[in-house]
Coordinates of C-alpha atoms in Angstrom, one line a residue:
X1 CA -40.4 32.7 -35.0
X2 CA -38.0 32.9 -37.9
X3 CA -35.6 29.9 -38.2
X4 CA -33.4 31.5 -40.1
X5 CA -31.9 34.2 -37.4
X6 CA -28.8 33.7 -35.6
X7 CA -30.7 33.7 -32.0
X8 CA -33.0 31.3 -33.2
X9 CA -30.1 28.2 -33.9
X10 CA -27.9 29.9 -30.7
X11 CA -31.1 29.1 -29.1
X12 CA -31.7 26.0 -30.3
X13 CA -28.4 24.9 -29.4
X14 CA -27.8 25.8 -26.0
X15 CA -31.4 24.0 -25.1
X16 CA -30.0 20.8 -26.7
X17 CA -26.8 20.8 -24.8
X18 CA -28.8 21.7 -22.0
X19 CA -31.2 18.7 -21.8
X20 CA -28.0 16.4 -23.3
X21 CA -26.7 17.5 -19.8
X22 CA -29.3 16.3 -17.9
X23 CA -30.0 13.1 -19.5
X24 CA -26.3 12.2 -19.2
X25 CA -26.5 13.6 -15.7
X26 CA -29.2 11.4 -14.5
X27 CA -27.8 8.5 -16.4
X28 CA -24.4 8.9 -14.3
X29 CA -26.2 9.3 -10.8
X30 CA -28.2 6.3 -11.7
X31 CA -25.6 4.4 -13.0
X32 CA -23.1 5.2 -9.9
X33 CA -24.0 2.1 -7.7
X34 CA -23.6 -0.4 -10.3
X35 CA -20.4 1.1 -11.0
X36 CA -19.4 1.5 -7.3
X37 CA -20.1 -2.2 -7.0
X38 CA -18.4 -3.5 -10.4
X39 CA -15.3 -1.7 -8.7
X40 CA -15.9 -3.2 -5.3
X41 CA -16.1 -6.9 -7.1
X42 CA -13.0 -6.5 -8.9
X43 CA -11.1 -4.9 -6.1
X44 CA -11.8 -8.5 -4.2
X45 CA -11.4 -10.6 -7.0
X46 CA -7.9 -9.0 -7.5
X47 CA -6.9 -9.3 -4.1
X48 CA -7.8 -13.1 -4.3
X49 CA -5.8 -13.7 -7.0
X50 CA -2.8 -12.5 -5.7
X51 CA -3.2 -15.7 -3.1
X52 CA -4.0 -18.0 -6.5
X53 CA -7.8 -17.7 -5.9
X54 CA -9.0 -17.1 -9.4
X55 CA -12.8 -16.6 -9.4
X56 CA -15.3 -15.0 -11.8
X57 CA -16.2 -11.2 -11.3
X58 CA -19.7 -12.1 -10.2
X59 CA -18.5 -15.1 -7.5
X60 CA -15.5 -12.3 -5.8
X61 CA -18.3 -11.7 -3.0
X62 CA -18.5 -14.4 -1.8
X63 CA -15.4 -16.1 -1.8
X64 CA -13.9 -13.0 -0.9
X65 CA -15.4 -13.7 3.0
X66 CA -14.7 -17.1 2.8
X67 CA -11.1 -16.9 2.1
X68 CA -10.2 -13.6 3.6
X69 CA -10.3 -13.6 7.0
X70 CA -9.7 -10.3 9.0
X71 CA -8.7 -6.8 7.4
X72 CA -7.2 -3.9 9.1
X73 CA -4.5 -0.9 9.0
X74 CA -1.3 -0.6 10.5
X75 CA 0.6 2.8 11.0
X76 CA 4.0 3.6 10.0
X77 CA 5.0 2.2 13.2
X78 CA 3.6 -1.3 12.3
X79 CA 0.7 -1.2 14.7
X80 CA -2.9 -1.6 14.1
X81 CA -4.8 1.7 14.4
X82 CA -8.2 3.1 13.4
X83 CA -9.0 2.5 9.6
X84 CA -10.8 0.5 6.7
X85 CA -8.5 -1.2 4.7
X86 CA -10.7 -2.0 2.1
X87 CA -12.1 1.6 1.5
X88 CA -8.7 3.5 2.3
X89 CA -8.1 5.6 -0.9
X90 CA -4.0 4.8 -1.9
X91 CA -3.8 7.4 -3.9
X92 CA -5.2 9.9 -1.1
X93 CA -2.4 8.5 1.2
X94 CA 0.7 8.7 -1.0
X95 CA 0.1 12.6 -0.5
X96 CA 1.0 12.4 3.0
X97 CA 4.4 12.3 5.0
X98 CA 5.3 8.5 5.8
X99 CA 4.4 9.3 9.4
X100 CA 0.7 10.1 8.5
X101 CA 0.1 7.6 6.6
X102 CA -1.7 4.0 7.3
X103 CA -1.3 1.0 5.4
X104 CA -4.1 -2.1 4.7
X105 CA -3.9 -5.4 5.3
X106 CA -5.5 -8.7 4.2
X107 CA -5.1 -11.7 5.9
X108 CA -5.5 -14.7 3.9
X109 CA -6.2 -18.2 5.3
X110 CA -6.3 -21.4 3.0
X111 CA -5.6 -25.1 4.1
X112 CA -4.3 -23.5 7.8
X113 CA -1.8 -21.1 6.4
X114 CA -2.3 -17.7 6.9
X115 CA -0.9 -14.9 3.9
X116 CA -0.6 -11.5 4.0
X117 CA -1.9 -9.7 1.3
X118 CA -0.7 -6.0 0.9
X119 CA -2.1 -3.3 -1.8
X120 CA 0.6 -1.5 -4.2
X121 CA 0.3 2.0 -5.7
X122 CA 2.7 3.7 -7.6
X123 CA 3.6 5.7 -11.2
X124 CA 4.2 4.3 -14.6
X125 CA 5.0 5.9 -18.0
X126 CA 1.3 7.6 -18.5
X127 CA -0.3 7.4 -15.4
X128 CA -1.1 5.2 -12.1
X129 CA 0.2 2.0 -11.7
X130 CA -1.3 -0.8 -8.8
X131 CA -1.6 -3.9 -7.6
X132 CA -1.5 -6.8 -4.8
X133 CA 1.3 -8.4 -3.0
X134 CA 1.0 -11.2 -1.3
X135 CA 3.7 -12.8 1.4
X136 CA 3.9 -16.1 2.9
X137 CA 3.5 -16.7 6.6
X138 CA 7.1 -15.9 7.0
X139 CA 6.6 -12.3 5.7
X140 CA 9.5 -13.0 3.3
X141 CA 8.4 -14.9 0.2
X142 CA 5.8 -13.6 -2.1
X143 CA 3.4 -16.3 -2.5
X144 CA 1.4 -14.0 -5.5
X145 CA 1.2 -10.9 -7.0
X146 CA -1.2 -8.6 -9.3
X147 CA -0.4 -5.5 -10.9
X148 CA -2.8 -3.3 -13.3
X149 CA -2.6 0.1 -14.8
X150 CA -4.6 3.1 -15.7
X151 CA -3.0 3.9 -19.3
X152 CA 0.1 2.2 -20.0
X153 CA 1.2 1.3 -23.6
X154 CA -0.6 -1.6 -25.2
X155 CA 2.2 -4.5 -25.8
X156 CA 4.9 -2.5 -23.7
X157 CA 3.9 -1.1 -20.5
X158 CA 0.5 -2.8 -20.5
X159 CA 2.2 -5.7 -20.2
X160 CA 1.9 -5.7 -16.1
X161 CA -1.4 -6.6 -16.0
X162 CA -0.2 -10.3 -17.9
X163 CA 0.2 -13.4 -16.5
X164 CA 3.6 -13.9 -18.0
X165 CA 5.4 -10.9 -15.9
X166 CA 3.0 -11.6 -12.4
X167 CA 3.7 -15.2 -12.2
X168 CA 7.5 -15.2 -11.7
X169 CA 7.2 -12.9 -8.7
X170 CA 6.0 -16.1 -6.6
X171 CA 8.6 -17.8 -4.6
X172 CA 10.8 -14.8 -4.7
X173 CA 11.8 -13.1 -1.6
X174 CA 12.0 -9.5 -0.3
X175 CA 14.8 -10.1 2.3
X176 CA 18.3 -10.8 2.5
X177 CA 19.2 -12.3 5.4
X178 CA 17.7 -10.1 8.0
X179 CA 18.2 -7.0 5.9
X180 CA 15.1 -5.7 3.5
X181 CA 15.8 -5.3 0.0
X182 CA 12.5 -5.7 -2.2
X183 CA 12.1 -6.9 -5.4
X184 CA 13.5 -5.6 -8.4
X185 CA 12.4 -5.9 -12.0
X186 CA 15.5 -6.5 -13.9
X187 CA 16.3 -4.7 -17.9
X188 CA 17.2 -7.4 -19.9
X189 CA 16.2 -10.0 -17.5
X190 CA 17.3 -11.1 -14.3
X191 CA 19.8 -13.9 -13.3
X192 CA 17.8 -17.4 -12.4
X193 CA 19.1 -17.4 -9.2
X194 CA 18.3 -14.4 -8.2
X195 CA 15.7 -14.5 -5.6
X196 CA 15.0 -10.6 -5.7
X197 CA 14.6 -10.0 -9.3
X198 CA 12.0 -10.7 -11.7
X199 CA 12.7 -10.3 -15.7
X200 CA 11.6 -6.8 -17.5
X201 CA 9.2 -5.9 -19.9
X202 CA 11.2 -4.8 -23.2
X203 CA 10.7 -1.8 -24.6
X204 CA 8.6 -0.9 -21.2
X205 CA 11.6 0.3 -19.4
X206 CA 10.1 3.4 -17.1
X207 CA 7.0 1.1 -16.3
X208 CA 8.9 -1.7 -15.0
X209 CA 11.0 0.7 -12.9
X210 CA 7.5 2.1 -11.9
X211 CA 6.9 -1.4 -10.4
X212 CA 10.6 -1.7 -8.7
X213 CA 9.9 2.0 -7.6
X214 CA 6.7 0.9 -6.1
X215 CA 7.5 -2.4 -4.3
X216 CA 10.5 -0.9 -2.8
X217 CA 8.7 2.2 -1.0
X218 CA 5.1 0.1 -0.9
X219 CA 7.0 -2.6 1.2
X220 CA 9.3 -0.9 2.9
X221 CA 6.2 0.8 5.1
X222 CA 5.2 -2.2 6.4
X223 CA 8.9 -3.8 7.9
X224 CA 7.8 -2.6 11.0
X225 CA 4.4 -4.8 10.7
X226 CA 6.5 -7.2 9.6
X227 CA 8.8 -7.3 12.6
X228 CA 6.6 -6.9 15.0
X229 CA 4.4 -9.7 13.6
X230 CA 7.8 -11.4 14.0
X231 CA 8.3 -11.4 17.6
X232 CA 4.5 -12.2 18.2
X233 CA 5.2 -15.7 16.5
X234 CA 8.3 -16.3 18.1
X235 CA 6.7 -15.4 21.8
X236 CA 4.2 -18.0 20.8
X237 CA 6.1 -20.5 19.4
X238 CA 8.1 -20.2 23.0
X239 CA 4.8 -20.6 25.3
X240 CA 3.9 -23.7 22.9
X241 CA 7.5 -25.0 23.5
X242 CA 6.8 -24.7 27.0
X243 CA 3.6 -25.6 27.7
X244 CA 5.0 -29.1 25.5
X245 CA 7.5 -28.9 28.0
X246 CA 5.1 -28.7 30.6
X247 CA 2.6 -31.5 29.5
X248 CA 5.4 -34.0 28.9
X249 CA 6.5 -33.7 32.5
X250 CA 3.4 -34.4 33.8
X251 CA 2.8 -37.4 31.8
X252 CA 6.3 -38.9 33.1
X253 CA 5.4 -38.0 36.5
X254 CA 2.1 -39.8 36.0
X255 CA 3.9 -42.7 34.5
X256 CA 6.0 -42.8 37.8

């Protein structure tokens, strides 16, 4: 075989690329699980910290079913329907119409409070932007929040995934009254007493109106939920209020 002909290095080359393929082929399909599961164990270790549950990667298991207690989807309607909240794909359900879509829950309880934690997804400057939310039992005041990012700018943008811009979102509040309004990430920096506004990123103006953006329709889905949770509460707190009643007239009449 001569070396020095064209077909020979043509050759050559397309058997290298062809067994490069392969290699990185196999390498990838063998790889895949690990992956899967270094994506499951930061999912869960994301969604804990949004309720202030801050555990290594390898530990997310774990406490992830001891301090989560129940999962499920609700439709745009705010009732529970068919679903797996941990496995919906976001992305997959943005591309519907509000009435097709479903929306996950986590339910959080820690030292007998219950929290409600509820995925984000939304658009930054360069790409997709996500994250956690989570309310309080009253479904009101965000008790923590997470946000990451596929490729926003290092210093400006990036700056969602930092401690410094999630931790004043806790104690803030997404109503007004009885009226829904969100939370808003403010340019220049938002007033300190205002309970619906968070302070900006400078210089990362689109990706902090990404996160408004994002909070704002993310949230607004699940008011339904929200109110209907409502009334279940007050029903209860009604039947305990009667059944105190209840008991505390029998003990008097005993007394008698």
């Amino acid at each position: 075989m001569d070396v020095n002909k064209n077909s020979y290095t043509f050759g050559f080359a397309a058997i290298m690329v062809i067994v490069v393929a392969t290699l990185l082929s196999v390498a990838a399909i063998s790889l895949k699980p690990f992956q899967d599961k270094n994506v499951e164990l930061e999912k869960k270790q994301n969604i804990l910290n949004s309720v202030g549950i801050e555990v290594e990667r390898e530990a997310a298991a774990e406490a992830y079913e001891l301090y989560i207690s129940e999962s499920f989807v609700v439709n745009h309607l705010g009732e529970r329907t068919e679903g797996d909240a941990f496995t919906l794909d976001l992305a997959k359900e943005l591309k519907k119409a509000v009435e097709e879509q479903v929306f996950p829950v986590f339910v959080n309880e820690k030292e007998g409070a219950k929290s409600y934690i509820l995925p984000m997804r939304g658009k930054g400057l360069w790409g997709p932007i996500w994250g956690y939310v989570a309310l309080q039992e009253d479904l009101n005041t965000i008790l923590g929040a997470v946000f990451d990012h596929k490729g926003e700018t290092p210093g400006l943008g990036a700056e969602i995934s930092l401690g410094w811009f999630q931790a004043p979102f806790a104690g803030k509040t997404i109503y007004e009254g009885d009226d829904f309004v969100s939370i808003k990430v403010v340019k220049g920096g938002a007033d300190e007493d205002d309970m619906h506004g968070v302070d900006g990123i400078s210089g990362g103006t689109i990706t902090s109106d990404g996160v408004t953006d994002m909070l704002q329709e993310r949230l607004s889905c699940y008011v339904p939920f929200f109110e209907g949770l409502r009334k279940e509460f007050e029903v209860e707190s009604v039947l305990d209020s009667l059944a105190t009643d209840s008991l505390a007239v029998d003990t008097l009449n005993t007394l008698q």
